[in-house]
Amino acid sequence: MADFLLVHGAWHGGWCWRRVVEILAGEGHRVFAPSLTGLGDRAHLLSPDVGLSTHVDDVLALIEAEELADIVLCAHSYGGAVATQVADRVPQKIGALIFLDALLPQDGRSLLDLDSPERREAIVSRVVETPRGPVLPPAPAALYALAAPQDVAWVDRRCVPQALRTYTDPAALTGAWMQIKVLAYACTLRFPAPDFRDLAAQLAKDPRFTIRELASGHDAMIDVPQDVADLLLSSAETARAAKATCAAPAETPEGTAS
């Protein structure tokens, strides 16, 4: 049995992992798919104080409360900025880290800092001021290139505005997350924006990363849940093998355990 922790992307909530959760839980694994503060079933907690560090603390608190270890941590889209910082804080508790069309943050820089000036201006122009602080309204689900019209309608129905601070707060990283033995990046092929495919191509040069492609839209956990579950299960198996190798006793030159 493995422990899976799934971090959703912008405007979404834990609900978007429902199909993957059913597959993994059906095979006897423990699966956690929390909604980050101000999103999903926790949309009522949106406030001016919610920022990127709030979401990092959400996931760290769950790990602590559930006493998780050897976690298979998977992040989608914006969730990459959250999961990378979580993994950086507790790398010893992460067996595998999988990025699914996900952003990779940089120390001291916000997600908006990583965008081009043109895209940054386009994002800021969409900001809406509310009594709960400035927010970014959800992008239309049609942009995600989902295969089924009913899924597009579901995503549009469930997505909610997200606190702007989650995109303007700088990330805090030491690089400790790169110690994790199993690192994988999966990009989707039907999502029209090339950003995540470009990132996968860059990471393909790093021998620490395994690169996968999924024939789906951006919300692969909705579009191809079995493929995503298979990726997570194979990552869990690789992490178990890596842990067993590290735990195996060293042998003397004569071939006996030292």
CSV table of C-alpha atoms in Angstrom, one decimal:
chain,number,residue,atom,x,y,z
A,1,MET,CA,0.0,0.0,0.0
A,2,ALA,CA,1.2,3.5,-0.8
A,3,ASP,CA,0.2,7.0,0.3
A,4,PHE,CA,-0.7,9.4,-2.5
A,5,LEU,CA,-1.0,13.1,-2.0
A,6,LEU,CA,-2.5,15.0,-4.9
A,7,VAL,CA,-2.2,18.8,-5.2
A,8,HIS,CA,-4.7,20.5,-7.6
A,9,GLY,CA,-4.1,23.5,-9.9
A,10,ALA,CA,-5.4,27.1,-10.0
A,11,TRP,CA,-9.1,27.6,-9.5
A,12,HIS,CA,-9.7,23.9,-9.0
A,13,GLY,CA,-10.2,21.9,-5.8
A,14,GLY,CA,-9.7,18.4,-4.5
A,15,TRP,CA,-12.8,17.5,-6.5
A,16,CYS,CA,-10.8,17.4,-9.8
A,17,TRP,CA,-8.9,14.3,-8.7
A,18,ARG,CA,-12.1,12.3,-8.0
A,19,ARG,CA,-11.6,9.7,-10.8
A,20,VAL,CA,-7.9,9.1,-10.0
A,21,VAL,CA,-8.7,8.8,-6.3
A,22,GLU,CA,-11.4,6.2,-7.0
A,23,ILE,CA,-8.9,4.1,-9.0
A,24,LEU,CA,-6.1,4.3,-6.5
A,25,ALA,CA,-8.3,3.8,-3.5
A,26,GLY,CA,-9.9,0.9,-5.3
A,27,GLU,CA,-6.5,-0.9,-5.3
A,28,GLY,CA,-6.2,-0.4,-1.5
A,29,HIS,CA,-4.0,2.7,-1.4
A,30,ARG,CA,-4.5,5.7,0.8
A,31,VAL,CA,-5.2,8.9,-1.2
A,32,PHE,CA,-5.4,12.5,-0.1
A,33,ALA,CA,-6.6,15.2,-2.4
A,34,PRO,CA,-7.1,18.3,-0.3
A,35,SER,CA,-8.6,21.6,-1.5
A,36,LEU,CA,-6.2,24.5,-0.8
A,37,THR,CA,-7.5,27.4,1.2
A,38,GLY,CA,-10.0,29.6,-0.6
A,39,LEU,CA,-10.6,26.9,-3.3
A,40,GLY,CA,-12.9,23.9,-3.8
A,41,ASP,CA,-14.9,23.1,-0.7
A,42,ARG,CA,-12.8,25.6,1.2
A,43,ALA,CA,-13.8,28.6,-1.1
A,44,HIS,CA,-15.5,30.2,1.9
A,45,LEU,CA,-12.1,30.6,3.6
A,46,LEU,CA,-10.8,33.1,0.9
A,47,SER,CA,-9.4,36.2,2.5
A,48,PRO,CA,-6.8,38.9,1.8
A,49,ASP,CA,-4.3,36.9,3.9
A,50,VAL,CA,-4.4,33.9,1.6
A,51,GLY,CA,-1.1,33.5,-0.4
A,52,LEU,CA,1.3,31.0,-1.8
A,53,SER,CA,2.7,30.2,1.6
A,54,THR,CA,-0.8,29.5,2.9
A,55,HIS,CA,-1.2,26.7,0.3
A,56,VAL,CA,2.2,25.3,1.2
A,57,ASP,CA,1.2,25.3,4.9
A,58,ASP,CA,-2.1,23.5,4.0
A,59,VAL,CA,-0.2,20.6,2.5
A,60,LEU,CA,2.4,20.5,5.2
A,61,ALA,CA,-0.3,20.4,7.9
A,62,LEU,CA,-2.0,17.5,6.2
A,63,ILE,CA,1.3,15.6,6.1
A,64,GLU,CA,1.8,16.2,9.8
A,65,ALA,CA,-1.7,15.5,10.9
A,66,GLU,CA,-1.9,12.2,8.9
A,67,GLU,CA,1.7,11.3,9.9
A,68,LEU,CA,2.6,10.5,6.2
A,69,ALA,CA,5.9,9.2,5.0
A,70,ASP,CA,7.2,7.8,1.7
A,71,ILE,CA,4.6,9.9,0.0
A,72,VAL,CA,3.9,9.9,-3.7
A,73,LEU,CA,3.3,13.6,-4.2
A,74,CYS,CA,1.7,14.7,-7.5
A,75,ALA,CA,1.1,18.3,-8.5
A,76,HIS,CA,-1.0,19.7,-11.3
A,77,SER,CA,-0.4,23.1,-13.0
A,78,TYR,CA,-0.2,25.9,-10.3
A,79,GLY,CA,0.1,23.1,-7.7
A,80,GLY,CA,3.7,22.6,-8.8
A,81,ALA,CA,4.6,25.9,-7.1
A,82,VAL,CA,3.0,24.5,-3.9
A,83,ALA,CA,4.3,20.9,-4.0
A,84,THR,CA,7.9,21.9,-4.9
A,85,GLN,CA,8.1,24.0,-1.7
A,86,VAL,CA,6.5,21.3,0.3
A,87,ALA,CA,9.0,18.7,-1.0
A,88,ASP,CA,11.8,21.2,-0.3
A,89,ARG,CA,10.7,21.5,3.4
A,90,VAL,CA,10.2,17.7,4.0
A,91,PRO,CA,12.2,15.9,1.3
A,92,GLN,CA,12.7,12.9,3.7
A,93,LYS,CA,9.0,12.3,3.7
A,94,ILE,CA,8.6,12.2,-0.1
A,95,GLY,CA,9.3,9.0,-2.0
A,96,ALA,CA,8.4,10.3,-5.4
A,97,LEU,CA,7.5,13.8,-6.8
A,98,ILE,CA,5.5,13.9,-10.0
A,99,PHE,CA,4.7,17.1,-11.9
A,100,LEU,CA,1.6,16.9,-14.2
A,101,ASP,CA,1.6,19.9,-16.6
A,102,ALA,CA,2.9,21.7,-13.6
A,103,LEU,CA,4.8,24.9,-12.9
A,104,LEU,CA,8.3,24.8,-11.4
A,105,PRO,CA,8.9,27.8,-9.0
A,106,GLN,CA,12.2,29.5,-8.5
A,107,ASP,CA,13.6,30.7,-5.2
A,108,GLY,CA,12.8,34.4,-4.4
A,109,ARG,CA,10.6,34.8,-7.5
A,110,SER,CA,6.8,34.7,-7.8
A,111,LEU,CA,4.9,32.9,-10.6
A,112,LEU,CA,4.2,36.2,-12.2
A,113,ASP,CA,7.9,37.0,-12.2
A,114,LEU,CA,8.4,33.9,-14.4
A,115,ASP,CA,6.0,35.1,-17.0
A,116,SER,CA,6.9,37.4,-19.9
A,117,PRO,CA,6.0,41.1,-19.5
A,118,GLU,CA,3.2,40.6,-22.0
A,119,ARG,CA,1.6,37.7,-20.2
A,120,ARG,CA,2.1,39.3,-16.9
A,121,GLU,CA,0.2,42.3,-18.1
A,122,ALA,CA,-2.6,40.1,-19.5
A,123,ILE,CA,-2.9,38.3,-16.2
A,124,VAL,CA,-2.9,41.5,-14.1
A,125,SER,CA,-5.6,43.0,-16.3
A,126,ARG,CA,-8.0,40.2,-15.3
A,127,VAL,CA,-7.7,40.9,-11.6
A,128,VAL,CA,-10.9,41.6,-9.8
A,129,GLU,CA,-11.0,43.5,-6.4
A,130,THR,CA,-13.4,41.9,-3.9
A,131,PRO,CA,-14.1,42.2,-0.2
A,132,ARG,CA,-12.0,39.1,0.3
A,133,GLY,CA,-9.0,40.6,-1.5
A,134,PRO,CA,-7.9,40.8,-5.2
A,135,VAL,CA,-8.6,37.6,-7.1
A,136,LEU,CA,-8.0,36.0,-10.5
A,137,PRO,CA,-11.2,34.7,-12.1
A,138,PRO,CA,-11.1,31.2,-13.4
A,139,ALA,CA,-10.0,30.6,-17.0
A,140,PRO,CA,-12.8,29.1,-19.3
A,141,ALA,CA,-12.5,25.3,-19.1
A,142,ALA,CA,-12.7,25.2,-22.9
A,143,LEU,CA,-9.1,26.3,-22.9
A,144,TYR,CA,-8.0,23.0,-21.3
A,145,ALA,CA,-8.9,20.9,-24.4
A,146,LEU,CA,-10.9,18.4,-22.5
A,147,ALA,CA,-12.3,15.6,-24.6
A,148,ALA,CA,-15.9,15.4,-23.2
A,149,PRO,CA,-18.3,18.4,-23.3
A,150,GLN,CA,-19.8,17.3,-19.9
A,151,ASP,CA,-16.3,17.6,-18.4
A,152,VAL,CA,-15.9,21.1,-19.7
A,153,ALA,CA,-19.2,22.0,-18.1
A,154,TRP,CA,-18.2,20.3,-14.8
A,155,VAL,CA,-14.9,22.2,-14.6
A,156,ASP,CA,-16.6,25.5,-15.4
A,157,ARG,CA,-19.2,24.8,-12.7
A,158,ARG,CA,-16.7,23.9,-10.0
A,159,CYS,CA,-13.8,26.4,-10.5
A,160,VAL,CA,-13.7,29.5,-8.3
A,161,PRO,CA,-11.6,32.7,-8.2
A,162,GLN,CA,-8.2,32.4,-6.7
A,163,ALA,CA,-6.3,34.8,-4.5
A,164,LEU,CA,-3.9,37.0,-6.5
A,165,ARG,CA,-1.3,36.7,-3.8
A,166,THR,CA,-0.8,33.0,-4.7
A,167,TYR,CA,0.8,34.4,-8.0
A,168,THR,CA,2.6,37.4,-6.6
A,169,ASP,CA,4.2,35.9,-3.4
A,170,PRO,CA,7.8,34.7,-4.0
A,171,ALA,CA,8.7,31.1,-3.5
A,172,ALA,CA,11.2,30.0,-0.9
A,173,LEU,CA,13.4,27.1,-1.9
A,174,THR,CA,16.7,25.7,-0.8
A,175,GLY,CA,17.1,23.0,-3.5
A,176,ALA,CA,16.6,20.2,-1.0
A,177,TRP,CA,13.7,18.8,-3.0
A,178,MET,CA,16.2,17.7,-5.7
A,179,GLN,CA,17.4,15.0,-3.2
A,180,ILE,CA,14.1,13.1,-3.9
A,181,LYS,CA,15.0,9.8,-5.6
A,182,VAL,CA,12.1,9.6,-8.0
A,183,LEU,CA,11.3,12.7,-10.0
A,184,ALA,CA,9.0,12.7,-13.0
A,185,TYR,CA,7.4,15.3,-15.3
A,186,ALA,CA,4.4,14.5,-17.4
A,187,CYS,CA,3.1,16.9,-20.1
A,188,THR,CA,-0.1,16.7,-22.0
A,189,LEU,CA,-0.2,16.7,-25.7
A,190,ARG,CA,-3.6,18.2,-26.5
A,191,PHE,CA,-3.3,21.4,-24.4
A,192,PRO,CA,-2.6,24.1,-26.9
A,193,ALA,CA,-0.2,26.2,-24.9
A,194,PRO,CA,3.4,24.8,-25.4
A,195,ASP,CA,4.7,26.0,-22.0
A,196,PHE,CA,4.6,22.6,-20.2
A,197,ARG,CA,5.9,20.7,-23.2
A,198,ASP,CA,8.8,23.1,-23.4
A,199,LEU,CA,9.4,22.6,-19.7
A,200,ALA,CA,9.4,18.8,-20.2
A,201,ALA,CA,11.9,19.2,-23.0
A,202,GLN,CA,14.2,21.2,-20.7
A,203,LEU,CA,13.9,18.7,-17.9
A,204,ALA,CA,14.6,15.8,-20.3
A,205,LYS,CA,18.2,16.9,-20.3
A,206,ASP,CA,18.3,16.3,-16.5
A,207,PRO,CA,19.0,12.6,-15.8
A,208,ARG,CA,17.2,12.8,-12.5
A,209,PHE,CA,13.9,13.3,-14.3
A,210,THR,CA,11.7,10.7,-16.1
A,211,ILE,CA,9.6,12.4,-18.8
A,212,ARG,CA,6.2,11.2,-19.8
A,213,GLU,CA,3.6,12.3,-22.4
A,214,LEU,CA,-0.2,12.0,-21.9
A,215,ALA,CA,-2.6,12.1,-24.9
A,216,SER,CA,-5.0,14.4,-23.1
A,217,GLY,CA,-6.0,18.0,-22.4
A,218,HIS,CA,-4.5,20.0,-19.5
A,219,ASP,CA,-6.8,18.4,-16.9
A,220,ALA,CA,-5.4,15.0,-17.4
A,221,MET,CA,-6.7,13.7,-14.1
A,222,ILE,CA,-10.2,14.3,-15.6
A,223,ASP,CA,-9.5,13.4,-19.2
A,224,VAL,CA,-7.4,10.2,-18.8
A,225,PRO,CA,-7.6,9.2,-15.1
A,226,GLN,CA,-6.4,5.7,-15.7
A,227,ASP,CA,-3.2,6.9,-17.4
A,228,VAL,CA,-2.6,9.3,-14.5
A,229,ALA,CA,-3.2,6.6,-12.0
A,230,ASP,CA,-0.8,4.2,-13.9
A,231,LEU,CA,1.9,6.9,-13.8
A,232,LEU,CA,1.4,7.4,-10.1
A,233,LEU,CA,1.5,3.6,-9.4
A,234,SER,CA,4.6,3.1,-11.5
A,235,SER,CA,6.3,6.0,-9.6
A,236,ALA,CA,5.3,4.4,-6.3
A,237,GLU,CA,6.8,1.1,-7.4
A,238,THR,CA,10.1,2.9,-8.5
A,239,ALA,CA,10.2,4.7,-5.2
A,240,ARG,CA,9.8,1.4,-3.3
A,241,ALA,CA,12.6,-0.2,-5.3
A,242,ALA,CA,14.8,2.9,-4.7
A,243,LYS,CA,14.2,2.7,-0.9
A,244,ALA,CA,14.9,-1.0,-0.8
A,245,THR,CA,18.2,-0.5,-2.7
A,246,CYS,CA,19.2,2.2,-0.2
A,247,ALA,CA,18.3,0.0,2.8
A,248,ALA,CA,20.1,-3.1,1.5
A,249,PRO,CA,23.2,-3.9,3.6
A,250,ALA,CA,26.5,-3.3,1.9
A,251,GLU,CA,28.5,-6.3,0.9
A,252,THR,CA,32.2,-7.0,1.6
A,253,PRO,CA,34.5,-7.9,-1.3
A,254,GLU,CA,33.9,-11.6,-0.4
A,255,GLY,CA,30.2,-11.1,-1.0
A,256,THR,CA,29.1,-11.3,2.6
A,257,ALA,CA,27.1,-8.6,4.3
A,258,SER,CA,29.2,-6.2,6.3
